[in-house]
mmCIF file of C-alpha atoms in Angstrom:
data_model
loop_
_atom_site.group_PDB
_atom_site.id
_atom_site.type_symbol
_atom_site.label_atom_id
_atom_site.label_comp_id
_atom_site.label_asym_id
_atom_site.label_seq_id
_atom_site.Cartn_x
_atom_site.Cartn_y
_atom_site.Cartn_z
ATOM 1 C CA UNK A 90 0.671 138.697 203.577
ATOM 2 C CA UNK A 91 1.610 140.109 200.147
ATOM 3 C CA UNK A 92 -0.276 143.129 198.814
ATOM 4 C CA UNK A 93 -0.531 144.964 195.508
ATOM 5 C CA UNK A 94 -1.201 148.652 194.840
ATOM 6 C CA UNK A 95 -4.451 148.964 192.914
ATOM 7 C CA UNK A 96 -6.383 151.922 191.517
ATOM 8 C CA UNK A 97 -10.147 151.700 191.901
ATOM 9 C CA UNK A 98 -11.960 153.734 189.262
ATOM 10 C CA UNK A 99 -15.493 153.960 190.646
ATOM 11 C CA UNK A 100 -18.629 155.035 188.792
ATOM 12 C CA UNK A 101 -20.274 157.871 190.740
ATOM 13 C CA UNK A 102 -23.792 159.176 190.197
ATOM 14 C CA UNK A 103 -26.650 160.459 192.338
ATOM 15 C CA UNK A 104 -29.922 160.685 190.425
ATOM 16 C CA UNK A 105 -31.178 163.358 192.838
ATOM 17 C CA UNK A 106 -28.267 165.773 192.384
ATOM 18 C CA UNK A 107 -26.145 164.833 189.356
ATOM 19 C CA UNK A 108 -26.919 165.585 185.722
ATOM 20 C CA UNK A 109 -24.271 163.180 184.411
ATOM 21 C CA UNK A 110 -22.269 160.328 185.963
ATOM 22 C CA UNK A 111 -18.529 160.600 186.520
ATOM 23 C CA UNK A 112 -15.651 158.396 187.691
ATOM 24 C CA UNK A 113 -13.475 158.896 190.757
ATOM 25 C CA UNK A 114 -10.156 157.177 191.493
ATOM 26 C CA UNK A 115 -9.138 155.617 194.816
ATOM 27 C CA UNK A 116 -5.741 154.024 195.430
ATOM 28 C CA UNK A 117 -5.196 151.265 197.980
ATOM 29 C CA UNK A 118 -2.993 148.322 198.850
ATOM 30 C CA UNK A 119 -5.012 145.150 198.231
ATOM 31 C CA UNK A 120 -4.310 141.877 200.032
ATOM 32 C CA UNK A 121 -4.441 138.463 198.381
ATOM 33 C CA UNK A 122 -7.485 137.374 200.412
ATOM 34 C CA UNK A 123 -9.582 140.504 199.870
ATOM 35 C CA UNK A 124 -12.812 140.300 197.916
ATOM 36 C CA UNK A 125 -14.389 142.969 195.731
ATOM 37 C CA UNK A 126 -16.857 143.576 198.575
ATOM 38 C CA UNK A 127 -13.912 144.371 200.867
ATOM 39 C CA UNK A 128 -12.757 147.006 198.372
ATOM 40 C CA UNK A 129 -16.264 148.502 198.175
ATOM 41 C CA UNK A 130 -16.275 148.695 201.966
ATOM 42 C CA UNK A 131 -12.844 150.323 202.024
ATOM 43 C CA UNK A 132 -13.851 152.971 199.488
ATOM 44 C CA UNK A 133 -16.784 153.882 201.729
ATOM 45 C CA UNK A 134 -15.030 153.545 205.115
ATOM 46 C CA UNK A 135 -11.597 154.934 204.255
ATOM 47 C CA UNK A 136 -12.202 157.387 201.375
ATOM 48 C CA UNK A 137 -15.787 158.609 200.882
ATOM 49 C CA UNK A 138 -18.712 157.860 203.199
ATOM 50 C CA UNK A 139 -21.209 158.912 200.517
ATOM 51 C CA UNK A 140 -20.226 156.005 198.248
ATOM 52 C CA UNK A 141 -23.254 153.701 197.938
ATOM 53 C CA UNK A 142 -23.770 150.028 197.065
ATOM 54 C CA UNK A 143 -25.931 147.103 198.147
ATOM 55 C CA UNK A 144 -24.729 144.292 200.399
ATOM 56 C CA UNK A 145 -26.276 141.923 202.901
ATOM 57 C CA UNK A 146 -25.345 138.288 203.516
ATOM 58 C CA UNK A 147 -21.659 138.167 202.417
ATOM 59 C CA UNK A 148 -22.172 134.466 201.675
ATOM 60 C CA UNK A 149 -23.190 134.498 197.991
ATOM 61 C CA UNK A 150 -26.842 133.844 198.840
ATOM 62 C CA UNK A 151 -28.805 137.114 198.764
ATOM 63 C CA UNK A 152 -27.514 138.402 195.397
ATOM 64 C CA UNK A 153 -27.581 142.033 196.590
ATOM 65 C CA UNK A 154 -23.933 142.930 195.887
ATOM 66 C CA UNK A 155 -23.862 142.261 192.147
ATOM 67 C CA UNK A 156 -21.831 144.859 190.206
ATOM 68 C CA UNK A 157 -19.570 144.934 187.133
ATOM 69 C CA UNK A 158 -15.790 145.137 187.316
ATOM 70 C CA UNK A 159 -14.106 146.132 184.046
ATOM 71 C CA UNK A 160 -17.335 145.076 182.353
ATOM 72 C CA UNK A 161 -17.378 141.622 183.962
ATOM 73 C CA UNK A 162 -20.455 140.762 186.052
ATOM 74 C CA UNK A 163 -19.439 139.675 189.554
ATOM 75 C CA UNK A 164 -20.975 138.970 192.913
ATOM 76 C CA UNK A 165 -18.789 141.222 195.058
ATOM 77 C CA UNK A 166 -18.821 138.925 198.092
ATOM 78 C CA UNK A 167 -17.540 135.950 196.050
ATOM 79 C CA UNK A 168 -15.008 137.531 193.703
ATOM 80 C CA UNK A 169 -11.344 137.678 194.754
ATOM 81 C CA UNK A 170 -9.945 141.126 193.949
ATOM 82 C CA UNK A 171 -6.395 140.159 192.961
ATOM 83 C CA UNK A 172 -7.757 137.507 190.571
ATOM 84 C CA UNK A 173 -9.322 140.372 188.617
ATOM 85 C CA UNK A 174 -6.122 142.424 188.888
ATOM 86 C CA UNK A 175 -4.312 139.506 187.289
ATOM 87 C CA UNK A 176 -6.950 139.452 184.551
ATOM 88 C CA UNK A 177 -7.373 143.188 183.898
ATOM 89 C CA UNK A 178 -4.283 144.905 185.313
ATOM 90 C CA UNK A 179 -3.763 147.336 188.206
ATOM 91 C CA UNK A 180 -6.861 149.474 187.499
ATOM 92 C CA UNK A 181 -10.250 148.026 188.456
ATOM 93 C CA UNK A 182 -13.295 149.865 187.121
ATOM 94 C CA UNK A 183 -16.335 149.495 189.410
ATOM 95 C CA UNK A 184 -19.686 150.064 187.696
ATOM 96 C CA UNK A 185 -23.318 149.215 188.472
ATOM 97 C CA UNK A 186 -24.935 146.268 186.704
ATOM 98 C CA UNK A 187 -26.749 148.717 184.417
ATOM 99 C CA UNK A 188 -25.475 152.290 184.125
ATOM 100 C CA UNK A 189 -28.685 153.560 182.549
ATOM 101 C CA UNK A 190 -30.655 152.299 185.579
ATOM 102 C CA UNK A 191 -28.277 153.793 188.163
ATOM 103 C CA UNK A 192 -29.911 155.436 191.181
ATOM 104 C CA UNK A 193 -26.833 156.098 193.305
ATOM 105 C CA UNK A 194 -23.347 154.813 192.474
ATOM 106 C CA UNK A 195 -23.549 150.969 192.407
ATOM 107 C CA UNK A 196 -27.266 150.922 193.284
ATOM 108 C CA UNK A 197 -29.683 150.454 190.384
ATOM 109 C CA UNK A 198 -33.439 150.326 189.956
ATOM 110 C CA UNK A 199 -34.151 146.621 189.361
ATOM 111 C CA UNK A 200 -37.863 147.179 188.768
ATOM 112 C CA UNK A 201 -37.737 145.753 185.232
ATOM 113 C CA UNK A 202 -35.979 142.627 186.489
ATOM 114 C CA UNK A 203 -38.507 141.947 189.251
ATOM 115 C CA UNK A 204 -41.502 142.633 186.993
ATOM 116 C CA UNK A 205 -40.310 140.154 184.370
ATOM 117 C CA UNK A 206 -39.492 137.613 187.060
ATOM 118 C CA UNK A 207 -43.024 137.957 188.464
ATOM 119 C CA UNK A 208 -44.623 137.792 184.994
ATOM 120 C CA UNK A 209 -43.474 134.184 184.421
ATOM 121 C CA UNK A 210 -45.287 133.005 187.610
ATOM 122 C CA UNK A 211 -42.192 131.940 189.639
ATOM 123 C CA UNK A 212 -44.097 129.676 192.005
ATOM 124 C CA UNK A 213 -46.007 126.416 191.969
ATOM 125 C CA UNK A 214 -49.638 126.895 190.963
ATOM 126 C CA UNK A 215 -51.583 123.913 192.195
ATOM 127 C CA UNK A 216 -55.004 123.027 193.533
ATOM 128 C CA UNK A 217 -54.192 121.748 197.012
ATOM 129 C CA UNK A 218 -56.650 120.321 199.488
ATOM 130 C CA UNK A 219 -57.226 122.715 202.354
ATOM 131 C CA UNK A 220 -56.508 119.885 204.774
ATOM 132 C CA UNK A 221 -54.006 117.551 203.038
ATOM 133 C CA UNK A 222 -53.339 114.199 204.650
ATOM 134 C CA UNK A 223 -49.850 113.791 203.148
ATOM 135 C CA UNK A 224 -47.046 115.895 201.692
ATOM 136 C CA UNK A 225 -46.403 116.374 197.960
ATOM 137 C CA UNK A 226 -43.499 114.219 196.859
ATOM 138 C CA UNK A 227 -41.067 114.398 193.951
ATOM 139 C CA UNK A 228 -39.032 111.472 192.726
ATOM 140 C CA UNK A 229 -35.234 111.792 192.410
ATOM 141 C CA UNK A 230 -35.637 111.828 188.613
ATOM 142 C CA UNK A 231 -38.173 114.664 188.782
ATOM 143 C CA UNK A 232 -35.903 116.632 191.084
ATOM 144 C CA UNK A 233 -32.935 116.072 188.763
ATOM 145 C CA UNK A 234 -35.022 117.432 185.883
ATOM 146 C CA UNK A 235 -35.011 120.846 187.565
ATOM 147 C CA UNK A 236 -31.312 121.017 186.502
ATOM 148 C CA UNK A 237 -30.235 123.286 189.369
ATOM 149 C CA UNK A 238 -32.524 126.097 188.138
ATOM 150 C CA UNK A 239 -33.630 126.530 191.760
ATOM 151 C CA UNK A 240 -30.086 127.687 192.653
ATOM 152 C CA UNK A 241 -30.854 131.111 191.119
ATOM 153 C CA UNK A 242 -30.508 133.885 193.720
ATOM 154 C CA UNK A 243 -32.088 136.636 191.552
ATOM 155 C CA UNK A 244 -28.892 138.721 191.639
ATOM 156 C CA UNK A 245 -29.597 140.090 188.140
ATOM 157 C CA UNK A 246 -26.071 139.393 186.846
ATOM 158 C CA UNK A 247 -27.299 137.424 183.820
ATOM 159 C CA UNK A 248 -30.189 139.817 183.174
ATOM 160 C CA UNK A 249 -27.988 142.906 182.968
ATOM 161 C CA UNK A 250 -25.304 141.098 180.961
ATOM 162 C CA UNK A 251 -27.811 140.116 178.265
ATOM 163 C CA UNK A 252 -27.396 142.195 175.062
ATOM 164 C CA UNK A 253 -31.028 141.587 174.061
ATOM 165 C CA UNK A 254 -32.256 143.294 177.254
ATOM 166 C CA UNK A 255 -30.365 146.430 176.197
ATOM 167 C CA UNK A 256 -32.268 146.766 172.905
ATOM 168 C CA UNK A 257 -35.591 145.034 173.627
ATOM 169 C CA UNK A 258 -37.461 146.092 176.761
ATOM 170 C CA UNK A 259 -40.087 143.377 176.234
ATOM 171 C CA UNK A 260 -37.590 140.479 176.429
ATOM 172 C CA UNK A 261 -38.063 138.481 179.639
ATOM 173 C CA UNK A 262 -34.360 137.788 180.084
ATOM 174 C CA UNK A 263 -32.339 134.740 181.182
ATOM 175 C CA UNK A 264 -33.229 134.774 184.902
ATOM 176 C CA UNK A 265 -36.954 134.879 184.155
ATOM 177 C CA UNK A 266 -36.563 132.027 181.652
ATOM 178 C CA UNK A 267 -34.678 129.936 184.224
ATOM 179 C CA UNK A 268 -37.558 130.490 186.667
ATOM 180 C CA UNK A 269 -40.143 129.674 183.977
ATOM 181 C CA UNK A 270 -38.357 126.407 183.248
ATOM 182 C CA UNK A 271 -37.907 125.502 186.922
ATOM 183 C CA UNK A 272 -41.635 125.733 187.690
ATOM 184 C CA UNK A 273 -42.843 124.375 184.335
ATOM 185 C CA UNK A 274 -41.069 121.055 184.973
ATOM 186 C CA UNK A 275 -42.300 120.823 188.559
ATOM 187 C CA UNK A 276 -44.742 117.870 188.635
ATOM 188 C CA UNK A 277 -46.917 119.664 191.203
ATOM 189 C CA UNK A 278 -47.540 122.679 188.950
ATOM 190 C CA UNK A 279 -50.644 123.310 186.808
ATOM 191 C CA UNK A 280 -49.474 126.394 184.864
ATOM 192 C CA UNK A 281 -46.776 124.907 182.648
ATOM 193 C CA UNK A 282 -48.774 125.455 179.460
ATOM 194 C CA UNK A 283 -49.378 129.121 180.300
ATOM 195 C CA UNK A 284 -45.650 129.714 180.916
ATOM 196 C CA UNK A 285 -44.713 127.976 177.673
ATOM 197 C CA UNK A 286 -47.203 130.156 175.777
ATOM 198 C CA UNK A 287 -45.725 133.309 177.340
ATOM 199 C CA UNK A 288 -42.144 132.289 176.604
ATOM 200 C CA UNK A 289 -43.021 131.293 173.022
ATOM 201 C CA UNK A 290 -44.143 134.791 171.979
ATOM 202 C CA UNK A 291 -41.871 136.751 169.675
ATOM 203 C CA UNK A 292 -40.279 139.783 171.281
ATOM 204 C CA UNK A 293 -40.611 138.676 174.879
ATOM 205 C CA UNK A 294 -39.909 134.953 174.575
ATOM 206 C CA UNK A 295 -37.007 132.540 174.216
ATOM 207 C CA UNK A 296 -36.885 132.774 170.424
ATOM 208 C CA UNK A 297 -35.323 136.240 170.662
ATOM 209 C CA UNK A 298 -32.332 134.846 172.586
ATOM 210 C CA UNK A 299 -29.170 135.260 170.479
ATOM 211 C CA UNK A 300 -27.253 132.381 172.170
ATOM 212 C CA UNK A 301 -24.288 134.613 173.049
ATOM 213 C CA UNK A 302 -23.531 132.734 176.336
ATOM 214 C CA UNK A 303 -23.156 136.040 178.254
ATOM 215 C CA UNK A 304 -25.715 134.836 180.829
ATOM 216 C CA UNK A 305 -23.768 131.605 181.330
ATOM 217 C CA UNK A 306 -20.538 133.537 181.939
ATOM 218 C CA UNK A 307 -22.222 136.028 184.286
ATOM 219 C CA UNK A 308 -24.075 133.610 186.582
ATOM 220 C CA UNK A 309 -22.274 133.285 189.966
ATOM 221 C CA UNK A 310 -24.220 130.120 190.874
ATOM 222 C CA UNK A 311 -23.635 128.199 187.601
ATOM 223 C CA UNK A 312 -27.346 127.959 186.866
ATOM 224 C CA UNK A 313 -26.627 128.028 183.103
ATOM 225 C CA UNK A 314 -29.735 129.955 181.948
ATOM 226 C CA UNK A 315 -29.024 129.144 178.289
ATOM 227 C CA UNK A 316 -29.544 125.443 179.027
ATOM 228 C CA UNK A 317 -33.005 126.277 180.410
ATOM 229 C CA UNK A 318 -33.798 128.450 177.388
ATOM 230 C CA UNK A 319 -32.946 125.516 175.112
ATOM 231 C CA UNK A 320 -35.131 123.223 177.227
ATOM 232 C CA UNK A 321 -38.041 125.687 176.878
ATOM 233 C CA UNK A 322 -37.540 125.572 173.081
ATOM 234 C CA UNK A 323 -37.863 121.799 173.153
ATOM 235 C CA UNK A 324 -40.849 121.810 175.517
ATOM 236 C CA UNK A 325 -42.692 124.230 173.229
ATOM 237 C CA UNK A 326 -42.209 121.853 170.294
ATOM 238 C CA UNK A 327 -43.078 118.765 172.350
ATOM 239 C CA UNK A 328 -46.313 120.281 173.666
ATOM 240 C CA UNK A 329 -47.292 121.776 170.267
ATOM 241 C CA UNK A 330 -47.110 125.323 171.625
ATOM 242 C CA UNK A 331 -44.287 126.620 169.400
ATOM 243 C CA UNK A 332 -45.686 129.037 166.825
ATOM 244 C CA UNK A 333 -44.649 128.699 163.197
ATOM 245 C CA UNK A 334 -42.603 131.800 162.481
ATOM 246 C CA UNK A 335 -39.157 132.854 161.278
ATOM 247 C CA UNK A 336 -37.524 131.836 164.575
ATOM 248 C CA UNK A 337 -38.957 128.316 164.764
ATOM 249 C CA UNK A 338 -38.368 127.753 161.043
ATOM 250 C CA UNK A 339 -34.762 128.814 161.622
ATOM 251 C CA UNK A 340 -34.445 126.033 164.212
ATOM 252 C CA UNK A 341 -36.045 123.586 161.803
ATOM 253 C CA UNK A 342 -33.639 124.739 159.093
ATOM 254 C CA UNK A 343 -30.652 123.898 161.290
ATOM 255 C CA UNK A 344 -31.829 120.318 161.822
ATOM 256 C CA UNK A 345 -32.827 119.973 158.157
ATOM 257 C CA UNK A 346 -29.377 121.141 157.010
ATOM 258 C CA UNK A 347 -27.451 118.865 159.386
ATOM 259 C CA UNK A 348 -29.582 115.862 158.414
ATOM 260 C CA UNK A 349 -28.986 116.531 154.737
ATOM 261 C CA UNK A 350 -25.303 117.485 154.723
ATOM 262 C CA UNK A 351 -23.832 116.977 158.180
ATOM 263 C CA UNK A 352 -22.819 120.645 157.794
ATOM 264 C CA UNK A 353 -24.663 123.946 158.042
ATOM 265 C CA UNK A 354 -25.885 125.281 154.706
ATOM 266 C CA UNK A 355 -26.233 128.861 155.948
ATOM 267 C CA UNK A 356 -27.727 130.244 152.749
ATOM 268 C CA UNK A 357 -30.372 127.500 152.675
ATOM 269 C CA UNK A 358 -31.280 128.184 156.321
ATOM 270 C CA UNK A 359 -32.090 131.798 155.434
ATOM 271 C CA UNK A 360 -34.080 130.699 152.375
ATOM 272 C CA UNK A 361 -35.992 128.084 154.404
ATOM 273 C CA UNK A 362 -36.816 130.373 157.334
ATOM 274 C CA UNK A 363 -37.414 133.712 155.558
ATOM 275 C CA UNK A 364 -38.196 132.759 151.950
ATOM 276 C CA UNK A 365 -36.878 134.338 148.758
ATOM 277 C CA UNK A 366 -37.678 137.861 149.972
ATOM 278 C CA UNK A 367 -35.578 137.168 153.056
ATOM 279 C CA UNK A 368 -32.692 136.068 150.831
ATOM 280 C CA UNK A 369 -32.838 139.381 148.946
ATOM 281 C CA UNK A 370 -32.955 141.273 152.243
ATOM 282 C CA UNK A 371 -29.698 139.602 153.331
ATOM 283 C CA UNK A 372 -27.808 139.975 150.038
ATOM 284 C CA UNK A 373 -25.293 142.374 151.609
ATOM 285 C CA UNK A 374 -24.441 139.811 154.280
ATOM 286 C CA UNK A 375 -24.393 137.027 151.669
ATOM 287 C CA UNK A 376 -21.753 138.865 149.616
ATOM 288 C CA UNK A 377 -19.583 139.304 152.728
ATOM 289 C CA UNK A 378 -20.005 135.576 153.540
ATOM 290 C CA UNK A 379 -19.013 134.628 149.991
ATOM 291 C CA UNK A 380 -15.865 136.756 150.287
ATOM 292 C CA UNK A 381 -15.062 135.037 153.580
ATOM 293 C CA UNK A 382 -15.630 131.595 152.046
ATOM 294 C CA UNK A 383 -18.570 130.716 154.306
ATOM 295 C CA UNK A 384 -20.957 130.207 151.373
ATOM 296 C CA UNK A 385 -20.349 129.649 147.652
ATOM 297 C CA UNK A 386 -22.463 130.814 144.740
ATOM 298 C CA UNK A 387 -22.209 127.416 143.017
ATOM 299 C CA UNK A 388 -23.806 125.772 146.080
ATOM 300 C CA UNK A 389 -27.022 127.731 145.511
ATOM 301 C CA UNK A 390 -27.805 126.679 141.930
ATOM 302 C CA UNK A 391 -31.488 125.570 141.977
ATOM 303 C CA UNK A 392 -32.193 121.811 141.773
ATOM 304 C CA UNK A 393 -28.458 121.006 141.927
ATOM 305 C CA UNK A 394 -27.020 119.678 145.188
ATOM 306 C CA UNK A 395 -23.488 121.089 145.171
ATOM 307 C CA UNK A 396 -23.267 121.540 148.925
ATOM 308 C CA UNK A 397 -20.347 119.511 150.382
ATOM 309 C CA UNK A 398 -21.243 116.723 152.794
ATOM 310 C CA UNK A 399 -19.565 115.535 155.957
ATOM 311 C CA UNK A 400 -17.606 112.293 155.624
ATOM 312 C CA UNK A 401 -19.392 111.193 158.820
ATOM 313 C CA UNK A 402 -22.898 111.963 157.528
ATOM 314 C CA UNK A 403 -24.321 108.488 158.259
ATOM 315 C CA UNK A 404 -23.064 108.671 161.855
ATOM 316 C CA UNK A 405 -24.479 112.192 162.243
ATOM 317 C CA UNK A 406 -27.901 111.023 161.013
ATOM 318 C CA UNK A 407 -27.868 108.218 163.590
ATOM 319 C CA UNK A 408 -26.989 110.677 166.376
ATOM 320 C CA UNK A 409 -29.859 112.959 165.346
ATOM 321 C CA UNK A 410 -32.300 110.033 165.286
ATOM 322 C CA UNK A 411 -31.184 108.966 168.780
ATOM 323 C CA UNK A 412 -31.130 112.441 170.357
ATOM 324 C CA UNK A 413 -34.093 114.197 168.737
ATOM 325 C CA UNK A 414 -36.971 114.154 171.229
ATOM 326 C CA UNK A 415 -39.624 115.965 169.202
ATOM 327 C CA UNK A 416 -40.808 116.485 165.664
ATOM 328 C CA UNK A 417 -40.185 119.965 164.325
#
């Protein structure tokens, strides 16, 4: 079997004894069938018995062995090592999912993750007869509507890859939103409205998601949390729970612009969602966008529609009419 010499640069830190983290290098010959978990094991078994990390099932089910390699979120027991060598080169940097939450080496304190997961009520709340005479059934269509959200293994990969989590401690995060969606669409559940109210609040809710797709890239089970976040947006509008604020008006502005032009009028979206004061607040960005050709001063003359229109505008309007499921 062919092997390749690889340098493992491992993040080392013990919260009980170390003031600052540091990195330590380990060199080894890596085989083509070895996983990142195999390399973690070899660091501990062959180089330093104090090296610490979490592992359990080795089958991609428990989610315990999530780490980052060269900044990429991976489930160590699923990720082939040489595939990452091919991607990043002969040095693999092993780091915990969140360095600021490190307890010992690859082990982090996931308390924030579990609290937010619990806050969205990740279970069916239902009034069930103490002595039911039949089971609760779901139709195939109802089961399909879950959209594989129940495949989440709570590994935290999406949560600790989310840039909003890093700057906003109140934000629920993609895994919690996937759980909120999964149980809100369950026909047996009675707490859908409460979850939608929680996930509609500014700061903690789905409207603070920046749509960067990092959670989609990070998820080892292809749950696609962003899809569930978008579904929660729609459900909040459909059930009249969405609050009228800058975020929801921004969404309305997108649809309004596409209906009118078939293209995004980015300056008008700002004006619609934040008003004239908001326009003044973003003048620095507007000047940069003008220089880049993204917006044009002539397009913003009041009462004059100079904004270019898509040649397929009629077709776009038909697609919106067919696909739009709620009134903004």
